[in-house]
Structure formats: C-alpha cells, structure tokens
PDB file of N, CA and C in Angstrom:
ATOM      1  N   ASP C  25       5.489  14.402  -9.990  1.00  0.00           N
ATOM      2  CA  ASP C  25       5.569  13.730  -9.044  1.00  0.00           C
ATOM      3  C   ASP C  25       4.529  12.543  -9.135  1.00  0.00           C
ATOM      4  N   ASN C  26       5.165  11.431  -9.251  1.00  0.00           N
ATOM      5  CA  ASN C  26       4.568  10.207  -9.505  1.00  0.00           C
ATOM      6  C   ASN C  26       4.420   9.213  -8.205  1.00  0.00           C
ATOM      7  N   LYS C  27       3.945   9.785  -7.101  1.00  0.00           N
ATOM      8  CA  LYS C  27       3.825   8.969  -5.693  1.00  0.00           C
ATOM      9  C   LYS C  27       2.601   8.307  -5.843  1.00  0.00           C
ATOM     10  N   GLU C  28       2.640   7.046  -5.246  1.00  0.00           N
ATOM     11  CA  GLU C  28       1.578   6.172  -5.017  1.00  0.00           C
ATOM     12  C   GLU C  28       1.118   6.272  -3.534  1.00  0.00           C
ATOM     13  N   ILE C  29      -0.188   6.233  -3.239  1.00  0.00           N
ATOM     14  CA  ILE C  29      -0.619   5.975  -1.765  1.00  0.00           C
ATOM     15  C   ILE C  29      -0.589   4.598  -1.261  1.00  0.00           C
ATOM     16  N   ILE C  30      -0.064   4.186  -0.440  1.00  0.00           N
ATOM     17  CA  ILE C  30      -0.263   2.715   0.131  1.00  0.00           C
ATOM     18  C   ILE C  30      -0.826   2.676   1.309  1.00  0.00           C
ATOM     19  N   ILE C  31      -1.789   1.956   1.278  1.00  0.00           N
ATOM     20  CA  ILE C  31      -2.843   1.872   2.393  1.00  0.00           C
ATOM     21  C   ILE C  31      -2.460   0.507   3.276  1.00  0.00           C
ATOM     22  N   MET C  32      -2.256   0.630   4.377  1.00  0.00           N
ATOM     23  CA  MET C  32      -1.985  -0.507   5.207  1.00  0.00           C
ATOM     24  C   MET C  32      -2.470  -0.437   6.544  1.00  0.00           C
ATOM     25  N   THR C  33      -3.127  -1.593   7.025  1.00  0.00           N
ATOM     26  CA  THR C  33      -3.769  -1.676   8.414  1.00  0.00           C
ATOM     27  C   THR C  33      -2.628  -1.749   9.294  1.00  0.00           C
ATOM     28  N   GLN C  34      -2.986  -1.287  10.570  1.00  0.00           N
ATOM     29  CA  GLN C  34      -1.996  -1.421  11.688  1.00  0.00           C
ATOM     30  C   GLN C  34      -1.443  -2.738  11.997  1.00  0.00           C
ATOM     31  N   ALA C  35      -2.419  -3.823  11.703  1.00  0.00           N
ATOM     32  CA  ALA C  35      -1.899  -5.246  11.827  1.00  0.00           C
ATOM     33  C   ALA C  35      -0.996  -5.706  10.771  1.00  0.00           C
ATOM     34  N   GLU C  36      -1.247  -4.992   9.654  1.00  0.00           N
ATOM     35  CA  GLU C  36      -0.294  -5.528   8.352  1.00  0.00           C
ATOM     36  C   GLU C  36       1.220  -4.663   8.596  1.00  0.00           C
ATOM     37  N   HIS C  37       1.142  -3.558   9.193  1.00  0.00           N
ATOM     38  CA  HIS C  37       2.599  -2.855   9.481  1.00  0.00           C
ATOM     39  C   HIS C  37       3.035  -3.621  10.616  1.00  0.00           C
ATOM     40  N   SER C  38       2.331  -3.877  11.595  1.00  0.00           N
ATOM     41  CA  SER C  38       3.101  -4.838  12.633  1.00  0.00           C
ATOM     42  C   SER C  38       3.785  -6.058  12.119  1.00  0.00           C
ATOM     43  N   GLU C  39       2.952  -6.492  11.228  1.00  0.00           N
ATOM     44  CA  GLU C  39       3.554  -8.063  10.794  1.00  0.00           C
ATOM     45  C   GLU C  39       4.642  -7.858   9.792  1.00  0.00           C
ATOM     46  N   LEU C  40       4.705  -6.580   9.058  1.00  0.00           N
ATOM     47  CA  LEU C  40       5.885  -6.508   7.996  1.00  0.00           C
ATOM     48  C   LEU C  40       7.236  -6.041   9.010  1.00  0.00           C
ATOM     49  N   LYS C  41       6.860  -5.351   9.922  1.00  0.00           N
ATOM     50  CA  LYS C  41       7.712  -4.745  10.933  1.00  0.00           C
ATOM     51  C   LYS C  41       8.649  -6.196  11.545  1.00  0.00           C
ATOM     52  N   GLY C  42       7.639  -6.925  11.642  1.00  0.00           N
ATOM     53  CA  GLY C  42       8.387  -8.227  12.642  1.00  0.00           C
ATOM     54  C   GLY C  42       8.753  -9.201  11.396  1.00  0.00           C
ATOM     55  N   LEU C  43       8.461  -9.083  10.311  1.00  0.00           N
ATOM     56  CA  LEU C  43       9.172  -9.836   9.207  1.00  0.00           C
ATOM     57  C   LEU C  43      10.442  -9.460   8.802  1.00  0.00           C
ATOM     58  N   ARG C  44      10.504  -8.150   8.955  1.00  0.00           N
ATOM     59  CA  ARG C  44      11.630  -7.254   8.496  1.00  0.00           C
ATOM     60  C   ARG C  44      12.847  -7.537   9.741  1.00  0.00           C
ATOM     61  N   GLN C  45      12.433  -7.629  10.861  1.00  0.00           N
ATOM     62  CA  GLN C  45      13.471  -7.711  12.031  1.00  0.00           C
ATOM     63  C   GLN C  45      13.731  -9.150  12.102  1.00  0.00           C
ATOM     64  N   VAL C  46      13.416 -10.275  11.742  1.00  0.00           N
ATOM     65  CA  VAL C  46      13.807 -11.577  11.623  1.00  0.00           C
ATOM     66  C   VAL C  46      14.379 -12.088  10.147  1.00  0.00           C
ATOM     67  N   ARG C  47      14.059 -11.496   9.141  1.00  0.00           N
ATOM     68  CA  ARG C  47      14.748 -11.832   8.027  1.00  0.00           C
ATOM     69  C   ARG C  47      16.031 -12.238   7.905  1.00  0.00           C
ATOM     70  N   ASP C  48      16.972 -11.409   8.658  1.00  0.00           N
ATOM     71  CA  ASP C  48      18.412 -11.739   8.418  1.00  0.00           C
ATOM     72  C   ASP C  48      18.746 -13.077   9.325  1.00  0.00           C
ATOM     73  N   LYS C  49      17.947 -13.546  10.225  1.00  0.00           N
ATOM     74  CA  LYS C  49      18.433 -14.654  10.991  1.00  0.00           C
ATOM     75  C   LYS C  49      17.994 -15.892  10.324  1.00  0.00           C
ATOM     76  N   PHE C  50      17.438 -15.968   9.111  1.00  0.00           N
ATOM     77  CA  PHE C  50      17.120 -17.056   8.527  1.00  0.00           C
ATOM     78  C   PHE C  50      18.250 -17.657   7.656  1.00  0.00           C
ATOM     79  N   GLU C  51      18.484 -18.824   7.958  1.00  0.00           N
ATOM     80  CA  GLU C  51      19.528 -19.718   7.265  1.00  0.00           C
ATOM     81  C   GLU C  51      19.058 -20.217   5.823  1.00  0.00           C
ATOM     82  N   GLU C  52      19.506 -19.693   4.791  1.00  0.00           N
ATOM     83  CA  GLU C  52      19.009 -19.896   3.345  1.00  0.00           C
ATOM     84  C   GLU C  52      19.572 -21.425   2.992  1.00  0.00           C
ATOM     85  N   GLN C  53      18.718 -22.209   2.075  1.00  0.00           N
ATOM     86  CA  GLN C  53      18.888 -23.427   1.925  1.00  0.00           C
ATOM     87  C   GLN C  53      19.524 -23.840   0.534  1.00  0.00           C
ATOM     88  N   TYR C  54      19.437 -22.606  -0.506  1.00  0.00           N
ATOM     89  CA  TYR C  54      19.997 -22.712  -1.574  1.00  0.00           C
ATOM     90  C   TYR C  54      20.851 -21.635  -2.012  1.00  0.00           C
ATOM     91  N   ASP C  55      21.523 -21.671  -3.136  1.00  0.00           N
ATOM     92  CA  ASP C  55      22.490 -20.597  -3.580  1.00  0.00           C
ATOM     93  C   ASP C  55      21.709 -20.076  -4.826  1.00  0.00           C
ATOM     94  N   PRO C  56      21.156 -18.854  -5.341  1.00  0.00           N
ATOM     95  CA  PRO C  56      20.576 -18.601  -6.300  1.00  0.00           C
ATOM     96  C   PRO C  56      21.767 -18.350  -7.434  1.00  0.00           C
ATOM     97  N   ASN C  57      22.861 -18.199  -6.842  1.00  0.00           N
ATOM     98  CA  ASN C  57      24.171 -17.948  -8.146  1.00  0.00           C
ATOM     99  C   ASN C  57      24.541 -19.146  -8.728  1.00  0.00           C
ATOM    100  N   THR C  58      24.073 -20.394  -8.348  1.00  0.00           N
ATOM    101  CA  THR C  58      24.250 -21.621  -8.975  1.00  0.00           C
ATOM    102  C   THR C  58      23.238 -22.027  -9.909  1.00  0.00           C
ATOM    103  N   PHE C  59      21.900 -21.263 -10.234  1.00  0.00           N
ATOM    104  CA  PHE C  59      20.813 -21.513 -11.140  1.00  0.00           C
ATOM    105  C   PHE C  59      21.636 -21.529 -12.591  1.00  0.00           C
ATOM    106  N   THR C  60      20.861 -22.138 -13.300  1.00  0.00           N
ATOM    107  CA  THR C  60      21.040 -22.090 -14.761  1.00  0.00           C
ATOM    108  C   THR C  60      20.426 -21.105 -15.435  1.00  0.00           C
ATOM    109  N   LYS C  61      20.876 -20.538 -16.600  1.00  0.00           N
ATOM    110  CA  LYS C  61      20.579 -19.671 -17.367  1.00  0.00           C
ATOM    111  C   LYS C  61      18.871 -19.683 -17.563  1.00  0.00           C
ATOM    112  N   GLU C  62      18.719 -20.722 -17.870  1.00  0.00           N
ATOM    113  CA  GLU C  62      16.974 -21.249 -18.276  1.00  0.00           C
ATOM    114  C   GLU C  62      16.381 -20.815 -16.794  1.00  0.00           C
ATOM    115  N   HIS C  63      16.685 -21.288 -15.778  1.00  0.00           N
ATOM    116  CA  HIS C  63      15.934 -21.247 -14.684  1.00  0.00           C
ATOM    117  C   HIS C  63      16.014 -19.745 -14.021  1.00  0.00           C
ATOM    118  N   LEU C  64      17.063 -18.971 -14.412  1.00  0.00           N
ATOM    119  CA  LEU C  64      16.982 -17.483 -13.996  1.00  0.00           C
ATOM    120  C   LEU C  64      16.033 -16.977 -14.811  1.00  0.00           C
ATOM    121  N   GLU C  65      15.908 -17.173 -16.099  1.00  0.00           N
ATOM    122  CA  GLU C  65      15.012 -16.704 -17.184  1.00  0.00           C
ATOM    123  C   GLU C  65      13.418 -17.152 -16.428  1.00  0.00           C
ATOM    124  N   PHE C  66      13.168 -18.299 -16.100  1.00  0.00           N
ATOM    125  CA  PHE C  66      11.833 -18.658 -15.717  1.00  0.00           C
ATOM    126  C   PHE C  66      11.623 -17.915 -14.514  1.00  0.00           C
ATOM    127  N   LYS C  67      12.774 -17.680 -13.589  1.00  0.00           N
ATOM    128  CA  LYS C  67      12.360 -16.744 -12.282  1.00  0.00           C
ATOM    129  C   LYS C  67      11.957 -15.473 -12.769  1.00  0.00           C
ATOM    130  N   ALA C  68      12.562 -14.871 -13.742  1.00  0.00           N
ATOM    131  CA  ALA C  68      12.272 -13.397 -14.296  1.00  0.00           C
ATOM    132  C   ALA C  68      10.780 -13.631 -14.712  1.00  0.00           C
ATOM    133  N   MET C  69      10.522 -14.679 -15.527  1.00  0.00           N
ATOM    134  CA  MET C  69       9.063 -14.601 -16.052  1.00  0.00           C
ATOM    135  C   MET C  69       8.176 -14.644 -14.743  1.00  0.00           C
ATOM    136  N   HIS C  70       8.321 -15.527 -13.837  1.00  0.00           N
ATOM    137  CA  HIS C  70       7.671 -15.808 -12.680  1.00  0.00           C
ATOM    138  C   HIS C  70       7.486 -14.310 -11.888  1.00  0.00           C
ATOM    139  N   ASN C  71       8.391 -13.713 -11.709  1.00  0.00           N
ATOM    140  CA  ASN C  71       8.526 -12.466 -11.122  1.00  0.00           C
ATOM    141  C   ASN C  71       7.618 -11.403 -11.582  1.00  0.00           C
ATOM    142  N   ASP C  72       7.800 -11.406 -13.247  1.00  0.00           N
ATOM    143  CA  ASP C  72       6.869 -10.535 -14.059  1.00  0.00           C
ATOM    144  C   ASP C  72       5.323 -10.858 -13.812  1.00  0.00           C
ATOM    145  N   ALA C  73       4.913 -12.092 -13.852  1.00  0.00           N
ATOM    146  CA  ALA C  73       3.683 -12.445 -13.488  1.00  0.00           C
ATOM    147  C   ALA C  73       3.201 -12.120 -12.108  1.00  0.00           C
ATOM    148  N   PHE C  74       3.965 -12.303 -10.921  1.00  0.00           N
ATOM    149  CA  PHE C  74       3.804 -11.807  -9.789  1.00  0.00           C
ATOM    150  C   PHE C  74       3.608 -10.431  -9.735  1.00  0.00           C
ATOM    151  N   ILE C  75       4.272  -9.504 -10.366  1.00  0.00           N
ATOM    152  CA  ILE C  75       4.221  -8.273 -10.222  1.00  0.00           C
ATOM    153  C   ILE C  75       2.910  -7.659 -10.677  1.00  0.00           C
ATOM    154  N   GLN C  76       2.387  -8.344 -12.134  1.00  0.00           N
ATOM    155  CA  GLN C  76       1.128  -8.086 -12.561  1.00  0.00           C
ATOM    156  C   GLN C  76       0.192  -8.340 -11.578  1.00  0.00           C
ATOM    157  N   LEU C  77       0.031  -9.425 -10.795  1.00  0.00           N
ATOM    158  CA  LEU C  77      -1.010 -10.051  -9.924  1.00  0.00           C
ATOM    159  C   LEU C  77      -0.812  -8.988  -8.529  1.00  0.00           C
ATOM    160  N   SER C  78       0.240  -8.607  -8.041  1.00  0.00           N
ATOM    161  CA  SER C  78       0.368  -7.783  -6.944  1.00  0.00           C
ATOM    162  C   SER C  78      -0.251  -6.320  -7.273  1.00  0.00           C
ATOM    163  N   ARG C  79      -0.008  -6.008  -8.448  1.00  0.00           N
ATOM    164  CA  ARG C  79      -0.592  -4.698  -8.969  1.00  0.00           C
ATOM    165  C   ARG C  79      -2.177  -4.550  -8.987  1.00  0.00           C
ATOM    166  N   TYR C  80      -2.599  -5.722  -9.463  1.00  0.00           N
ATOM    167  CA  TYR C  80      -4.017  -5.899  -9.407  1.00  0.00           C
ATOM    168  C   TYR C  80      -4.703  -5.971  -8.197  1.00  0.00           C
ATOM    169  N   CYS C  81      -3.909  -6.719  -7.267  1.00  0.00           N
ATOM    170  CA  CYS C  81      -4.521  -6.857  -5.883  1.00  0.00           C
ATOM    171  C   CYS C  81      -4.385  -5.506  -5.246  1.00  0.00           C
ATOM    172  N   GLU C  82      -3.514  -4.855  -5.252  1.00  0.00           N
ATOM    173  CA  GLU C  82      -3.082  -3.635  -4.763  1.00  0.00           C
ATOM    174  C   GLU C  82      -4.304  -2.414  -5.093  1.00  0.00           C
ATOM    175  N   THR C  83      -4.646  -2.430  -6.421  1.00  0.00           N
ATOM    176  CA  THR C  83      -5.554  -1.375  -6.984  1.00  0.00           C
ATOM    177  C   THR C  83      -7.063  -2.006  -6.443  1.00  0.00           C
ATOM    178  N   ARG C  84      -7.187  -3.215  -6.541  1.00  0.00           N
ATOM    179  CA  ARG C  84      -8.408  -3.693  -5.883  1.00  0.00           C
ATOM    180  C   ARG C  84      -8.705  -3.420  -4.565  1.00  0.00           C
ATOM    181  N   ARG C  85      -7.503  -3.754  -3.694  1.00  0.00           N
ATOM    182  CA  ARG C  85      -7.669  -3.508  -2.381  1.00  0.00           C
ATOM    183  C   ARG C  85      -7.962  -2.043  -1.831  1.00  0.00           C
ATOM    184  N   ASN C  86      -7.228  -1.156  -2.544  1.00  0.00           N
ATOM    185  CA  ASN C  86      -7.347   0.144  -2.247  1.00  0.00           C
ATOM    186  C   ASN C  86      -8.686   0.739  -2.674  1.00  0.00           C
ATOM    187  N   LYS C  87      -9.186   0.234  -3.779  1.00  0.00           N
ATOM    188  CA  LYS C  87     -10.547   0.583  -4.195  1.00  0.00           C
ATOM    189  C   LYS C  87     -11.582   0.302  -3.284  1.00  0.00           C
ATOM    190  N   ASN C  88     -11.511  -1.004  -2.689  1.00  0.00           N
ATOM    191  CA  ASN C  88     -12.280  -1.416  -1.680  1.00  0.00           C
ATOM    192  C   ASN C  88     -12.390  -0.749  -0.387  1.00  0.00           C
ATOM    193  N   ILE C  89     -11.095  -0.291   0.134  1.00  0.00           N
ATOM    194  CA  ILE C  89     -10.914   0.402   1.374  1.00  0.00           C
ATOM    195  C   ILE C  89     -11.635   1.823   1.211  1.00  0.00           C
ATOM    196  N   ILE C  90     -11.245   2.591   0.015  1.00  0.00           N
ATOM    197  CA  ILE C  90     -11.709   3.712  -0.320  1.00  0.00           C
ATOM    198  C   ILE C  90     -13.238   3.743  -0.212  1.00  0.00           C
ATOM    199  N   THR C  91     -13.754   2.729  -0.817  1.00  0.00           N
ATOM    200  CA  THR C  91     -15.457   2.571  -1.030  1.00  0.00           C
ATOM    201  C   THR C  91     -15.925   2.015   0.181  1.00  0.00           C
ATOM    202  N   ASN C  92     -15.147   1.632   1.255  1.00  0.00           N
ATOM    203  CA  ASN C  92     -15.676   0.970   2.368  1.00  0.00           C
ATOM    204  C   ASN C  92     -16.448  -0.283   2.237  1.00  0.00           C
ATOM    205  N   GLN C  93     -15.678  -0.938   1.308  1.00  0.00           N
ATOM    206  CA  GLN C  93     -16.351  -2.505   0.687  1.00  0.00           C
ATOM    207  C   GLN C  93     -15.357  -3.232   1.643  1.00  0.00           C
ATOM    208  N   GLU C  94     -15.473  -4.580   1.433  1.00  0.00           N
ATOM    209  CA  GLU C  94     -14.666  -5.587   2.016  1.00  0.00           C
ATOM    210  C   GLU C  94     -13.245  -5.253   2.119  1.00  0.00           C
ATOM    211  N   LYS C  95     -12.434  -5.752   3.057  1.00  0.00           N
ATOM    212  CA  LYS C  95     -10.978  -5.354   2.982  1.00  0.00           C
ATOM    213  C   LYS C  95     -10.232  -5.481   1.896  1.00  0.00           C
ATOM    214  N   GLY C  96     -10.445  -6.466   1.277  1.00  0.00           N
ATOM    215  CA  GLY C  96      -9.676  -6.800   0.101  1.00  0.00           C
ATOM    216  C   GLY C  96      -8.823  -7.907  -0.171  1.00  0.00           C
ATOM    217  N   ILE C  97      -7.676  -7.852  -1.041  1.00  0.00           N
ATOM    218  CA  ILE C  97      -6.872  -8.803  -1.317  1.00  0.00           C
ATOM    219  C   ILE C  97      -5.582  -8.570  -0.950  1.00  0.00           C
ATOM    220  N   ASN C  98      -4.863  -9.320  -0.207  1.00  0.00           N
ATOM    221  CA  ASN C  98      -3.215  -9.128  -0.023  1.00  0.00           C
ATOM    222  C   ASN C  98      -2.532 -10.173  -0.664  1.00  0.00           C
ATOM    223  N   VAL C  99      -1.360  -9.857  -0.947  1.00  0.00           N
ATOM    224  CA  VAL C  99      -0.502 -10.993  -1.689  1.00  0.00           C
ATOM    225  C   VAL C  99       0.764 -11.169  -0.814  1.00  0.00           C
ATOM    226  N   PHE C 100       1.148 -12.338  -0.451  1.00  0.00           N
ATOM    227  CA  PHE C 100       2.485 -12.634   0.299  1.00  0.00           C
ATOM    228  C   PHE C 100       3.458 -13.504  -0.520  1.00  0.00           C
ATOM    229  N   PHE C 101       4.876 -13.503  -0.400  1.00  0.00           N
ATOM    230  CA  PHE C 101       5.617 -14.088  -1.198  1.00  0.00           C
ATOM    231  C   PHE C 101       6.898 -14.469  -0.280  1.00  0.00           C
ATOM    232  N   LEU C 102       7.496 -15.500  -0.614  1.00  0.00           N
ATOM    233  CA  LEU C 102       8.769 -15.764   0.093  1.00  0.00           C
ATOM    234  C   LEU C 102       9.801 -15.562  -0.850  1.00  0.00           C
ATOM    235  N   ASP C 103      10.832 -14.803  -0.419  1.00  0.00           N
ATOM    236  CA  ASP C 103      12.232 -14.640  -1.430  1.00  0.00           C
ATOM    237  C   ASP C 103      13.120 -15.262  -1.041  1.00  0.00           C
ATOM    238  N   GLY C 104      14.276 -15.351  -2.044  1.00  0.00           N
ATOM    239  CA  GLY C 104      15.319 -16.021  -1.618  1.00  0.00           C
ATOM    240  C   GLY C 104      16.512 -14.913  -1.295  1.00  0.00           C
ATOM    241  N   PRO C 105      17.565 -15.795  -0.946  1.00  0.00           N
ATOM    242  CA  PRO C 105      18.610 -14.621  -0.318  1.00  0.00           C
ATOM    243  C   PRO C 105      18.974 -13.577  -1.104  1.00  0.00           C
ATOM    244  N   ASP C 106      18.973 -13.769  -2.391  1.00  0.00           N
ATOM    245  CA  ASP C 106      19.230 -12.508  -3.370  1.00  0.00           C
ATOM    246  C   ASP C 106      18.082 -11.408  -3.201  1.00  0.00           C
ATOM    247  N   GLY C 107      16.946 -11.918  -2.750  1.00  0.00           N
ATOM    248  CA  GLY C 107      15.857 -10.633  -2.705  1.00  0.00           C
ATOM    249  C   GLY C 107      15.451 -10.372  -4.296  1.00  0.00           C
ATOM    250  N   GLY C 108      15.323 -11.632  -5.120  1.00  0.00           N
ATOM    251  CA  GLY C 108      15.052 -11.036  -6.630  1.00  0.00           C
ATOM    252  C   GLY C 108      13.622 -10.677  -6.898  1.00  0.00           C
ATOM    253  N   THR C 109      12.682 -11.533  -6.025  1.00  0.00           N
ATOM    254  CA  THR C 109      11.387 -10.894  -6.023  1.00  0.00           C
ATOM    255  C   THR C 109      11.103  -9.350  -5.651  1.00  0.00           C
ATOM    256  N   ALA C 110      11.551  -9.310  -4.371  1.00  0.00           N
ATOM    257  CA  ALA C 110      11.427  -8.013  -3.764  1.00  0.00           C
ATOM    258  C   ALA C 110      12.064  -6.872  -4.691  1.00  0.00           C
ATOM    259  N   LYS C 111      13.349  -7.165  -5.438  1.00  0.00           N
ATOM    260  CA  LYS C 111      13.971  -6.240  -6.132  1.00  0.00           C
ATOM    261  C   LYS C 111      13.053  -6.023  -7.443  1.00  0.00           C
ATOM    262  N   ALA C 112      12.369  -7.009  -7.985  1.00  0.00           N
ATOM    263  CA  ALA C 112      11.512  -6.925  -9.167  1.00  0.00           C
ATOM    264  C   ALA C 112      10.357  -5.951  -8.726  1.00  0.00           C
ATOM    265  N   LEU C 113       9.725  -6.349  -7.526  1.00  0.00           N
ATOM    266  CA  LEU C 113       8.512  -5.544  -7.101  1.00  0.00           C
ATOM    267  C   LEU C 113       9.096  -3.941  -6.832  1.00  0.00           C
ATOM    268  N   LEU C 114      10.122  -3.804  -6.421  1.00  0.00           N
ATOM    269  CA  LEU C 114      10.583  -2.349  -6.155  1.00  0.00           C
ATOM    270  C   LEU C 114      10.985  -1.572  -7.451  1.00  0.00           C
ATOM    271  N   GLN C 115      11.234  -2.205  -8.485  1.00  0.00           N
ATOM    272  CA  GLN C 115      11.505  -1.538  -9.624  1.00  0.00           C
ATOM    273  C   GLN C 115      10.307  -1.252 -10.333  1.00  0.00           C
TER     274      GLN C 115
END
C-alpha cells in the first residue's frame, strides 16, 4: 500500500472546496486543442518542473508541520480547460 498522508489546514480545505464549487462557472479564454506540437511539448516540460516543485514543497511543509516549525510552503496554479496541470499532478 503506497498511500501518502496529506496534511491540510481547515482554511486550506475551505479554500479548495470553494475553488471546486466555482471552477465550472469560469469562461475559458483559449482552446488548448489549437496549440502547436512545440507548445504542447513546452507545456509538458513546464508541468514536469511544477510537479518537482510541488513535491519539494509538500515534503518540506509536512516535515515542518510534524516538527511544529513554521507552517511551510504551499503551491498554487491556474489550469486550463483541459486540466492538463491537474492531470499531470494526479499521475
């Protein structure tokens, strides 16, 4: 069993819940299906870098919370209508 423990404050949970409730009401300004192959490759590299950053921040934040140090670091991202960054993070 390879499950991770995710530590989230009540404020973070409330913010995430609110973001999830309004995400379907946003009118997107671009269509990712029109991107060039080169741009899609760039986006994939960007997502890979963001994944590494988020893993670092999560590890650091959890260590800080467990040892009662400062709150730590959070990451925030804006995603397109295809949810490409979220999909990359979930994989």
